[in-house]
Coordinates of C-alpha atoms in Angstrom, one line a residue:
M270 CA 188.4 96.9 101.9
S271 CA 190.5 99.9 101.6
R272 CA 189.0 103.3 101.8
N273 CA 190.5 104.1 98.4
F274 CA 189.4 101.4 96.6
K275 CA 185.8 101.8 95.1
W276 CA 183.4 99.8 93.2
L277 CA 181.0 99.9 90.3
W278 CA 178.8 97.4 88.7
V279 CA 178.7 97.4 85.0
Y280 CA 176.2 95.4 83.5
E281 CA 176.4 92.9 79.9
I282 CA 173.7 91.2 78.3
G283 CA 174.7 89.0 75.7
I284 CA 172.9 86.7 73.4
A285 CA 174.3 83.3 73.0
A286 CA 174.6 81.4 69.6
D287 CA 171.5 79.3 70.0
N288 CA 169.5 82.5 70.4
S289 CA 169.6 81.9 74.5
R290 CA 170.0 84.9 76.5
T291 CA 172.7 84.9 78.9
L292 CA 173.6 87.6 81.4
N293 CA 177.5 88.5 81.9
V294 CA 178.1 90.7 84.9
D295 CA 181.8 92.1 85.3
S296 CA 182.6 93.8 88.5
T297 CA 185.1 96.8 87.3
A298 CA 187.5 98.7 89.9
M299 CA 186.5 102.4 89.3
T300 CA 188.6 105.2 90.6
L301 CA 185.4 106.9 91.9
P302 CA 185.7 108.0 95.5
M303 CA 183.4 106.2 97.9
S304 CA 182.2 109.2 99.4
D305 CA 180.3 110.3 96.1
P306 CA 176.6 109.8 97.3
T307 CA 175.3 109.2 93.5
A308 CA 177.7 105.9 93.5
W309 CA 176.3 104.7 96.6
A310 CA 172.7 105.5 95.6
T311 CA 173.2 103.5 92.5
A312 CA 174.3 100.6 94.2
M313 CA 171.8 100.7 96.7
N314 CA 169.0 101.5 94.1
N315 CA 170.5 98.3 91.7
L316 CA 169.6 96.1 94.9
G317 CA 166.1 97.4 95.4
M318 CA 167.0 99.4 98.4
A319 CA 166.5 102.8 99.4
P320 CA 169.9 105.1 99.2
L321 CA 170.2 105.1 103.3
G322 CA 173.0 104.8 106.0
I323 CA 173.6 101.7 108.1
A324 CA 171.6 103.6 110.8
G325 CA 168.6 104.4 108.9
Q326 CA 169.7 107.9 108.3
P327 CA 169.6 109.9 104.9
I328 CA 173.1 109.8 103.0
L329 CA 174.3 113.1 103.9
P330 CA 177.5 115.1 102.5
D331 CA 179.6 113.7 105.4
F332 CA 179.0 109.9 104.9
D333 CA 181.7 107.5 106.3
P334 CA 184.0 106.7 103.5
A335 CA 184.9 103.2 105.3
L336 CA 181.5 101.7 104.5
G337 CA 181.8 99.0 101.8
M338 CA 179.8 96.5 99.7
M339 CA 179.9 92.9 100.2
T340 CA 182.0 91.2 97.5
G341 CA 180.4 88.3 95.2
I342 CA 176.9 89.8 95.0
P343 CA 175.9 90.3 91.4
P344 CA 173.8 93.6 90.8
I345 CA 170.5 93.7 89.8
T346 CA 169.1 95.4 86.9
P347 CA 165.2 95.8 85.7
M348 CA 166.7 94.6 82.4
M349 CA 167.7 91.0 83.7
P350 CA 165.5 88.1 82.5
G351 CA 162.5 87.5 84.6
L352 CA 162.2 90.9 86.1
G353 CA 160.0 93.7 85.3
I354 CA 161.5 96.4 83.4
V355 CA 160.1 98.9 85.4
P356 CA 161.9 99.0 89.2
P357 CA 159.7 99.0 92.2
P358 CA 158.1 101.9 93.5
I359 CA 160.7 104.8 94.2
P360 CA 160.2 107.8 96.5
P361 CA 160.3 110.9 94.6
D362 CA 163.4 112.4 96.4
M363 CA 165.3 109.7 95.5
P364 CA 167.1 110.0 92.0
V365 CA 166.3 107.2 89.3
V366 CA 170.0 105.9 88.0
K367 CA 170.1 103.9 84.6
E368 CA 172.9 101.7 84.0
I369 CA 175.2 100.9 80.4
I370 CA 173.5 98.1 78.7
H371 CA 175.5 95.8 76.4
C372 CA 174.5 93.9 73.6
K373 CA 176.1 91.8 71.3
S374 CA 176.0 94.0 68.4
C375 CA 175.3 97.4 70.3
T376 CA 175.8 99.3 73.3
L377 CA 173.3 101.4 74.8
F378 CA 174.3 104.7 76.9
P379 CA 171.8 105.8 79.5
P380 CA 170.8 109.6 79.4
N381 CA 172.3 112.4 81.4
P382 CA 170.0 112.0 85.0
N383 CA 169.7 115.5 85.4
L384 CA 167.7 116.3 82.0
P385 CA 164.2 115.9 82.4
P386 CA 162.2 112.6 81.5
P387 CA 161.4 112.1 77.4
A388 CA 158.1 113.4 76.8
T389 CA 155.1 110.8 76.0
R390 CA 151.7 111.1 74.0
E391 CA 148.7 109.9 75.8
R392 CA 148.7 105.9 76.0
P393 CA 145.6 104.8 73.3
P394 CA 143.7 102.0 74.7
G395 CA 145.1 98.7 74.5
C396 CA 148.2 99.8 73.3
K397 CA 150.7 96.8 72.2
T398 CA 152.8 98.9 69.7
V399 CA 155.5 101.3 70.4
F400 CA 157.3 103.9 68.0
V401 CA 161.1 104.0 68.0
G402 CA 163.0 107.1 66.5
G403 CA 166.6 108.0 66.7
L404 CA 167.7 104.9 65.1
P405 CA 171.1 104.6 63.7
E406 CA 171.1 105.0 59.9
N407 CA 173.6 101.6 59.3
G408 CA 170.9 100.0 62.0
T409 CA 169.3 96.6 60.9
E410 CA 166.2 95.0 61.8
Q411 CA 168.3 92.2 63.5
I412 CA 169.7 94.9 65.9
I413 CA 166.4 96.8 66.6
V414 CA 165.2 92.8 67.4
E415 CA 168.4 92.3 69.6
V416 CA 167.6 95.3 71.7
F417 CA 163.7 95.1 72.1
E418 CA 163.6 91.4 72.5
Q419 CA 164.9 92.0 76.2
C420 CA 161.3 93.7 76.5
G421 CA 159.1 90.9 75.8
E422 CA 157.8 88.8 72.7
I423 CA 157.9 90.6 69.4
I424 CA 155.2 90.0 67.2
A425 CA 156.0 92.5 64.3
I426 CA 158.6 95.0 63.3
R427 CA 157.6 97.8 60.6
K428 CA 161.3 99.3 59.8
S429 CA 161.0 102.8 57.9
K430 CA 164.1 104.3 55.8
K431 CA 163.8 107.3 58.2
N432 CA 165.4 105.8 60.8
F433 CA 162.3 104.9 62.7
C434 CA 160.4 101.9 63.2
H435 CA 157.1 100.3 64.8
I436 CA 157.3 97.3 67.1
R437 CA 154.5 95.5 68.3
F438 CA 154.4 92.9 71.2
A439 CA 152.9 90.2 72.4
E440 CA 151.2 92.0 75.7
E441 CA 150.6 95.5 76.8
Y442 CA 152.9 95.4 79.7
M443 CA 155.9 94.9 77.4
V444 CA 155.3 98.3 75.8
D445 CA 156.5 100.0 79.9
K446 CA 159.3 97.8 79.5
A447 CA 160.2 99.5 76.3
L448 CA 159.6 103.0 77.3
Y449 CA 162.5 102.5 79.6
L450 CA 164.9 102.7 77.2
S451 CA 163.8 106.0 75.6
G452 CA 166.7 108.4 75.9
Y453 CA 169.4 105.9 75.5
R454 CA 172.0 106.7 73.0
I455 CA 172.8 103.6 70.8
R456 CA 176.0 103.0 69.2
L457 CA 176.7 99.9 67.1
G458 CA 180.1 98.0 67.8
S459 CA 183.0 100.2 68.8
S460 CA 182.6 102.6 65.8
T461 CA 182.0 106.6 66.5
D462 CA 180.8 107.0 63.0
K463 CA 177.6 109.3 62.8
K464 CA 175.9 106.7 60.7
D465 CA 176.5 104.1 63.6
T466 CA 175.0 106.3 66.7
G467 CA 171.6 107.6 67.6
R468 CA 169.5 108.6 70.6
L469 CA 166.6 106.3 70.9
H470 CA 163.0 107.9 71.3
V471 CA 160.4 105.9 72.5
D472 CA 157.1 106.4 72.6
F473 CA 153.1 105.0 72.3
A474 CA 151.8 104.5 69.0
Q475 CA 148.4 103.7 67.8
A476 CA 147.7 100.7 65.7
R477 CA 143.9 99.4 64.5
D478 CA 145.1 95.8 65.4
D479 CA 145.7 97.0 69.2
L480 CA 142.4 98.8 69.1
Y481 CA 140.7 96.1 67.6
E482 CA 141.7 93.2 70.2
W483 CA 141.1 96.1 73.0
E484 CA 137.4 96.5 72.0
C485 CA 137.1 92.7 71.6
K486 CA 138.8 92.2 74.9
Q487 CA 136.0 95.1 76.5
R488 CA 133.2 93.4 74.9
M489 CA 134.1 90.1 76.2
L490 CA 134.6 91.6 79.3
A491 CA 131.4 93.1 78.8
R492 CA 129.6 89.6 78.4
E493 CA 131.5 88.3 81.4
E494 CA 129.8 91.1 83.5
R495 CA 126.3 90.5 82.2
H496 CA 126.4 87.0 82.6
R497 CA 127.7 87.4 86.1
R498 CA 124.7 89.9 86.6
R499 CA 122.5 87.4 85.3
M500 CA 123.7 84.6 87.5
E501 CA 123.5 87.2 90.5
E502 CA 119.9 87.9 89.3
E503 CA 118.9 84.3 89.4
R504 CA 120.6 83.6 92.3
L505 CA 118.4 86.5 94.3
R506 CA 115.1 86.1 92.4
P507 CA 112.6 84.0 94.5
P508 CA 112.0 80.6 93.5
S509 CA 108.8 79.9 91.5
P510 CA 106.1 78.2 92.8
P511 CA 105.9 74.4 91.8
P512 CA 103.6 73.4 89.0
V513 CA 100.2 72.3 89.9
V514 CA 99.5 68.9 88.7
H515 CA 96.4 68.2 86.4
Y516 CA 93.1 66.8 88.0
S517 CA 92.8 63.3 88.4
D518 CA 90.9 61.0 91.0
H519 CA 93.9 60.2 92.7
E520 CA 95.4 63.8 93.0
C521 CA 91.8 64.9 94.2
S522 CA 92.0 62.3 96.9
I523 CA 95.2 63.6 98.0
V524 CA 93.9 67.5 97.9
A525 CA 91.2 66.0 100.0
E526 CA 93.4 64.7 102.7
K527 CA 95.8 67.6 103.0
L528 CA 92.7 70.1 103.2
K529 CA 92.0 68.3 106.2
D530 CA 95.3 69.2 107.7
D531 CA 96.2 72.8 108.9
S532 CA 99.7 72.5 108.0
K533 CA 99.3 71.7 104.2
F534 CA 96.3 73.7 104.1
S535 CA 97.3 76.5 102.2
E536 CA 98.8 74.1 99.4
A537 CA 95.9 72.5 99.2
V538 CA 93.9 75.5 98.5
Q539 CA 95.8 76.8 96.1
T540 CA 95.6 73.7 94.3
L541 CA 92.1 73.5 94.4
L542 CA 91.8 77.3 93.2
T543 CA 94.1 76.6 90.2
W544 CA 91.7 73.3 89.0
I545 CA 88.5 75.4 89.5
E546 CA 90.2 78.2 87.5
R547 CA 91.4 75.5 84.8
G548 CA 87.9 74.4 84.4
E549 CA 88.4 71.0 85.9
V550 CA 84.9 71.3 87.3
N551 CA 82.3 69.0 85.1
R552 CA 79.3 66.7 86.0
R553 CA 81.1 64.0 86.9
S554 CA 83.9 65.8 89.3
A555 CA 81.2 68.0 90.9
N556 CA 80.9 66.0 94.0
N557 CA 84.1 65.9 94.7
F558 CA 84.9 69.5 94.4
Y559 CA 81.8 69.9 96.5
S560 CA 83.5 67.8 99.3
M561 CA 86.8 69.5 98.6
I562 CA 85.0 73.0 99.1
Q563 CA 83.5 71.8 102.2
S564 CA 86.5 71.0 103.6
A565 CA 88.2 74.5 103.0
N566 CA 84.8 76.1 104.6
S567 CA 85.6 74.0 107.6
H568 CA 88.6 76.2 108.1
V569 CA 87.0 79.3 108.4
R570 CA 86.1 78.5 112.2
R571 CA 89.4 77.8 112.9
L572 CA 90.9 80.7 111.3
V573 CA 88.4 83.0 113.3
N574 CA 89.3 81.5 116.5
E575 CA 92.9 81.9 115.8
K576 CA 92.1 85.7 115.1
A577 CA 90.7 85.8 118.2
A578 CA 93.2 84.5 120.3
H579 CA 95.8 86.5 118.6
E580 CA 93.8 89.8 119.3
K581 CA 93.3 88.4 123.0
D582 CA 97.0 88.0 123.0
M583 CA 97.4 91.7 121.5
E584 CA 95.0 93.3 124.1
E585 CA 96.7 91.4 126.7
A586 CA 100.2 92.9 125.7
K587 CA 98.9 96.2 125.7
E588 CA 97.4 96.2 128.9
K589 CA 100.7 94.6 130.4
F590 CA 102.6 97.8 128.6
K591 CA 100.2 100.5 130.1
Q592 CA 100.6 98.9 133.4
A593 CA 104.3 98.8 133.3
L594 CA 104.3 102.4 131.7
S595 CA 102.1 103.5 134.3
G596 CA 104.4 101.9 137.0
I597 CA 107.5 103.6 135.6
L598 CA 105.7 107.0 135.4
I599 CA 105.2 106.4 139.2
Q600 CA 109.3 105.9 140.0
F601 CA 109.5 109.0 138.0
E602 CA 107.2 111.2 139.8
Q603 CA 109.2 109.6 142.9
I604 CA 112.6 110.4 141.4
V605 CA 111.2 114.0 140.7
A606 CA 109.6 114.4 144.3
V607 CA 113.4 113.7 145.7
Y608 CA 114.9 116.2 143.4
H609 CA 112.3 119.0 144.5
S610 CA 112.6 118.1 147.9
A611 CA 116.5 118.2 147.4
S612 CA 116.0 121.7 145.8
K613 CA 114.3 123.2 148.5
Q614 CA 116.4 125.7 151.1
K615 CA 116.5 123.5 153.9
A616 CA 118.3 120.8 152.1
W617 CA 120.0 123.0 149.2
D618 CA 122.3 125.3 151.4
H619 CA 124.2 122.4 152.7
F620 CA 125.1 121.4 148.9
T621 CA 128.1 122.7 146.7
K622 CA 128.0 124.9 143.7
A623 CA 128.7 121.8 141.5
Q624 CA 126.4 119.8 143.6
R625 CA 123.4 121.7 143.0
K626 CA 124.4 122.2 139.2
N627 CA 124.2 118.4 138.9
I628 CA 121.0 118.1 140.7
S629 CA 119.2 120.7 138.7
V630 CA 120.1 118.9 135.4
W631 CA 119.4 115.7 136.5
C632 CA 115.8 116.9 137.7
K633 CA 115.4 118.8 134.5
Q634 CA 116.3 115.3 132.4
A635 CA 114.0 113.5 134.9
E636 CA 111.1 116.0 134.2
E637 CA 111.3 115.8 130.3
I638 CA 111.8 112.0 130.4
R639 CA 108.7 111.9 132.5
N640 CA 106.4 114.2 130.6
I641 CA 107.7 112.0 127.3
H642 CA 106.1 108.8 128.9
N643 CA 103.1 110.7 130.0
D644 CA 102.3 112.0 126.8
E645 CA 102.7 108.2 125.6
L646 CA 100.4 106.9 128.4
M647 CA 97.5 109.6 127.5
G648 CA 98.0 109.0 124.0
I649 CA 97.2 105.1 124.4
R650 CA 94.3 106.2 126.6
R651 CA 92.6 108.6 124.1
E652 CA 93.2 105.9 121.6
E653 CA 91.2 103.4 123.6
E654 CA 88.4 106.2 123.9
M655 CA 88.5 106.4 120.3
E656 CA 88.4 103.0 119.7
M657 CA 85.0 102.7 122.0
S658 CA 83.6 105.5 120.6
D659 CA 84.1 103.9 117.0
D660 CA 82.7 100.7 118.4
E661 CA 79.2 102.7 119.2
I662 CA 78.9 104.1 116.1
E663 CA 79.6 101.2 114.3
E664 CA 77.0 99.2 116.4
T665 CA 74.3 102.4 115.5
T666 CA 75.5 102.2 111.8
E667 CA 75.3 98.3 111.9
T668 CA 71.5 98.1 113.1
K669 CA 70.7 100.7 110.7
E670 CA 72.2 98.7 108.0
T671 CA 70.9 95.2 108.9
E672 CA 67.2 97.0 108.9
E673 CA 68.0 98.3 105.8
S674 CA 69.1 95.1 104.1
A675 CA 66.2 93.2 105.4
L676 CA 64.0 95.8 103.9
V677 CA 66.2 95.5 100.7
S678 CA 66.2 91.9 100.9
Q679 CA 62.1 91.7 101.1
A680 CA 61.6 93.7 98.2
E681 CA 64.4 91.6 96.0
A682 CA 62.3 88.3 97.3
L683 CA 59.3 90.0 96.2
K684 CA 60.7 91.0 92.7
E685 CA 61.8 87.4 92.3
E686 CA 58.7 85.8 93.1
N687 CA 57.0 88.6 90.5
D688 CA 59.4 87.5 87.9
S689 CA 58.9 83.9 88.5
L690 CA 55.4 84.2 88.3
R691 CA 55.3 86.0 84.8
W692 CA 57.6 83.0 83.5
Q693 CA 54.6 80.7 84.6
L694 CA 52.1 82.7 82.9
D695 CA 54.4 82.7 79.2
A696 CA 54.9 79.2 79.6
Y697 CA 51.0 78.8 80.3
R698 CA 50.4 80.7 77.1
N699 CA 52.7 78.5 75.0
E700 CA 51.2 75.6 76.2
V701 CA 47.7 76.8 75.3
E702 CA 49.2 77.6 72.0
L703 CA 50.5 74.5 71.5
L704 CA 47.1 72.3 72.7
K705 CA 45.3 74.7 70.1
Q706 CA 47.8 73.5 67.4
E707 CA 47.3 69.9 68.2
Q708 CA 43.7 70.5 68.3
G709 CA 43.7 71.7 64.9
K710 CA 45.7 68.7 63.5
A711 CA 43.2 66.2 65.6
H712 CA 40.4 67.8 64.1
R713 CA 41.8 67.4 60.7
E714 CA 42.8 63.3 61.3
D715 CA 40.4 62.1 63.9
D716 CA 36.8 63.4 64.0
P717 CA 35.3 61.1 66.3
N718 CA 37.6 62.3 69.3
K719 CA 37.0 66.1 68.6
E720 CA 34.2 66.3 71.4
Q721 CA 36.4 65.0 74.0
Q722 CA 39.3 67.0 73.3
L723 CA 37.3 70.0 73.1
K724 CA 36.4 69.5 76.4
L725 CA 39.6 68.7 77.7
L726 CA 41.1 72.0 76.3
Q727 CA 38.0 73.8 77.6
Q728 CA 39.1 72.4 80.9
A729 CA 42.7 73.3 80.7
L730 CA 41.7 76.6 79.4
Q731 CA 39.5 77.1 82.7
G732 CA 42.3 75.9 85.0
M733 CA 44.7 78.3 83.3
Q734 CA 42.2 81.2 83.8
Q735 CA 41.9 80.6 87.3
H736 CA 45.6 80.3 88.0
L737 CA 46.0 83.4 86.0
L738 CA 43.6 85.0 88.1
K739 CA 45.2 83.8 91.7
V740 CA 48.6 84.8 90.1
Q741 CA 47.5 88.6 89.5
E742 CA 45.7 88.8 92.8
E743 CA 49.1 87.6 94.6
Y744 CA 50.9 89.7 92.5
K745 CA 48.7 93.0 93.5
R746 CA 49.0 91.6 97.0
K747 CA 52.9 91.6 96.9
E748 CA 52.9 94.9 95.5
A749 CA 50.8 96.4 98.1
E750 CA 53.1 94.5 100.8
L751 CA 56.2 96.4 98.9
E752 CA 54.6 99.4 99.3
K753 CA 53.6 99.3 102.8
I754 CA 57.1 98.1 103.9
K755 CA 58.4 101.4 101.9
D756 CA 56.1 103.6 103.9
D757 CA 57.3 101.6 107.2
K758 CA 61.2 102.3 106.2
L759 CA 60.4 106.3 106.0
Q760 CA 58.4 106.0 109.1
V761 CA 61.4 104.3 110.6
E762 CA 64.1 106.9 109.5
K763 CA 61.6 110.1 110.6
M764 CA 61.6 108.5 113.9
L765 CA 65.0 107.9 114.3
E766 CA 65.9 111.8 113.2
N767 CA 63.2 112.9 115.9
L768 CA 65.3 110.7 118.3
K769 CA 68.3 112.4 117.1
E770 CA 67.0 115.9 117.5
K771 CA 65.3 114.6 120.9
E772 CA 68.9 113.4 122.4
S773 CA 70.9 116.9 121.1
C774 CA 67.8 118.7 123.1
A775 CA 68.5 116.8 126.0
S776 CA 72.7 117.1 126.0
R777 CA 72.0 120.9 125.7
L778 CA 69.6 121.0 128.6
C779 CA 71.9 118.8 130.6
A780 CA 75.3 121.2 129.9
S781 CA 73.0 124.1 130.8
S782 CA 71.8 122.7 134.3
Q783 CA 75.1 121.9 135.3
D784 CA 76.2 125.0 137.5
S785 CA 72.4 126.1 138.0
D786 CA 70.6 125.6 141.8
Y787 CA 67.5 124.0 140.6
P788 CA 67.4 120.4 139.6
L789 CA 66.7 119.1 135.9
E790 CA 63.6 117.8 137.0
K791 CA 62.1 121.2 137.7
T792 CA 62.8 122.5 134.7
L793 CA 60.9 119.6 132.9
N794 CA 57.8 119.6 135.2
S795 CA 57.6 123.7 134.7
C796 CA 54.4 124.8 133.2
P797 CA 54.5 125.5 129.3
I798 CA 54.9 128.7 127.5
K799 CA 51.6 130.9 127.9
S800 CA 52.7 134.0 126.0
E801 CA 54.7 135.8 123.5
R802 CA 57.0 137.4 126.1
E803 CA 57.7 134.2 127.6
A804 CA 58.7 132.7 124.3
L805 CA 61.0 135.8 123.7
L806 CA 62.5 135.0 126.7
V807 CA 63.0 131.1 126.0
G808 CA 64.5 132.3 122.9
I809 CA 66.9 134.5 124.2
I810 CA 68.0 132.3 127.1
S811 CA 68.4 129.0 124.5
T812 CA 70.9 131.3 122.3
F813 CA 72.9 132.3 125.3
L814 CA 73.0 129.0 126.4
H815 CA 74.2 127.9 122.8
V816 CA 77.1 130.5 123.0
H817 CA 78.2 129.3 126.3
P818 CA 78.2 125.5 125.7
F819 CA 79.8 124.7 129.3
G820 CA 76.9 125.9 131.0
A821 CA 76.1 129.9 133.2
S822 CA 74.7 130.1 136.4
I823 CA 71.4 131.6 137.0
E824 CA 72.6 135.2 138.3
Y825 CA 74.8 135.2 135.3
I826 CA 71.9 134.7 132.8
C827 CA 69.6 137.2 134.9
S828 CA 72.3 139.7 134.8
Y829 CA 72.4 139.4 131.0
L830 CA 68.6 139.9 130.9
H831 CA 68.9 143.1 132.7
R832 CA 71.3 144.2 130.5
L833 CA 69.3 143.6 127.5
D834 CA 66.4 145.1 129.4
N835 CA 67.9 148.2 130.1
K836 CA 68.8 148.5 126.4
G837 CA 65.1 148.2 125.4
E838 CA 65.7 144.7 123.4
T839 CA 63.7 142.5 125.5
P840 CA 60.2 143.0 127.9
H841 CA 60.9 143.3 131.8
M842 CA 61.3 140.0 133.9

């Protein structure tokens, strides 16, 4: 290819007689210098390539004119069928070049590339309709279809007499193809008359049909999203428990067998609970339910043993952890001892400055870790001591509670016996009234048997009176026993309080005699207080020891009393 021959591709799009679209491409030689970067950029853009040189460098003013293009390759235009109207993303510094478009009845000339892009309004939601202005006065609907059907299927065209129209496409992406034609100059045929020319202005249009379809689509998407969320919730929802079967003898035997099996015990107990709550227990099925409840009760010992085994395992694990932690602390102590021995002057002077710095940092880190582990071990021991003290307190409280519960149970038993005796008395009274009524009827009906019935009634009344006297005596005796039990309870409580006070006094005496020279036995065997002065002296000493809970020596106490004596507040020693 000669350096002086240059090529420019021109695209022709024609429509055949059978309304089938065909693409006619002419390669026409133009007298445009090959060194023009705009022509080279146009050719590279049509091939979908960036306008770069062979070596990958951008096109410069001193571009080699000897480079040429391969012949026989048809140019690519966005208006070709099957290709999108919008070209692939182009770098912002690369110029976008539009080409001449030839139609059957008109020709479209691209706008000046140096002009700014045409302004458009905000795109309405679901926009499928475009506004086309600047049409030629002699333009017909057929010409509009011929130009814009390359963008996609046209649903409707509303043409006005004022050189504009509205075009509604089948899909939204076709609107973007139509906007590509905004700014093109249109010429009908080869005429240069003003009525046969115009400048197209394509913009978004707002249509009620587009908005309605968009809203329907949004509602459909919302329904799909709700359905998807519902399906997701149902998938993540835990499965519902299986329905419990109704009670029958066959199901009862199955549940009874499951209750004996440890692995199926929980399921069988749930079924038993549901049956009882439903009210399936009656006189006929009471024995079956009692046997099942008895089987459930047999698992109590197993559960208690399992709990004890788990507690034992936990205690063993705690003990192992404590032993391992104590072993780790011993090793930390050894490491810290090594650091401390290395820090002494005997070995410290032989290390370099960097080595000394590393040793000091390591020693500090080891001490911090050792202190943390030591605190953890001490915390475990404190918890064990607290648990032991809590157990002792619980044992004392449990003994008190058992004594109180025994007294309360005895009182309740006496009350129940009293109530039962009262009910028996009421029953006897009712029987007496019935006998009196029967006696009156018998007196009216049968006079010969009157004396015998009277004797029987008298005997019954005597027996009832004797029984009533016995019941009253027993009632009084029970009340006396109840009062006696209450008095015993009060005495026990007083004794417990006295024991608590004695224990507190003993603890104070032990604390005060820790550092003393004389043992506790001498203080206990000492003579009782014989005068008011000695009582005052004992009171002052006890107050002094109360202020010093950890005890004080005899010399310290004597010096304190001498100071008070000098002030005239206490009698002489």
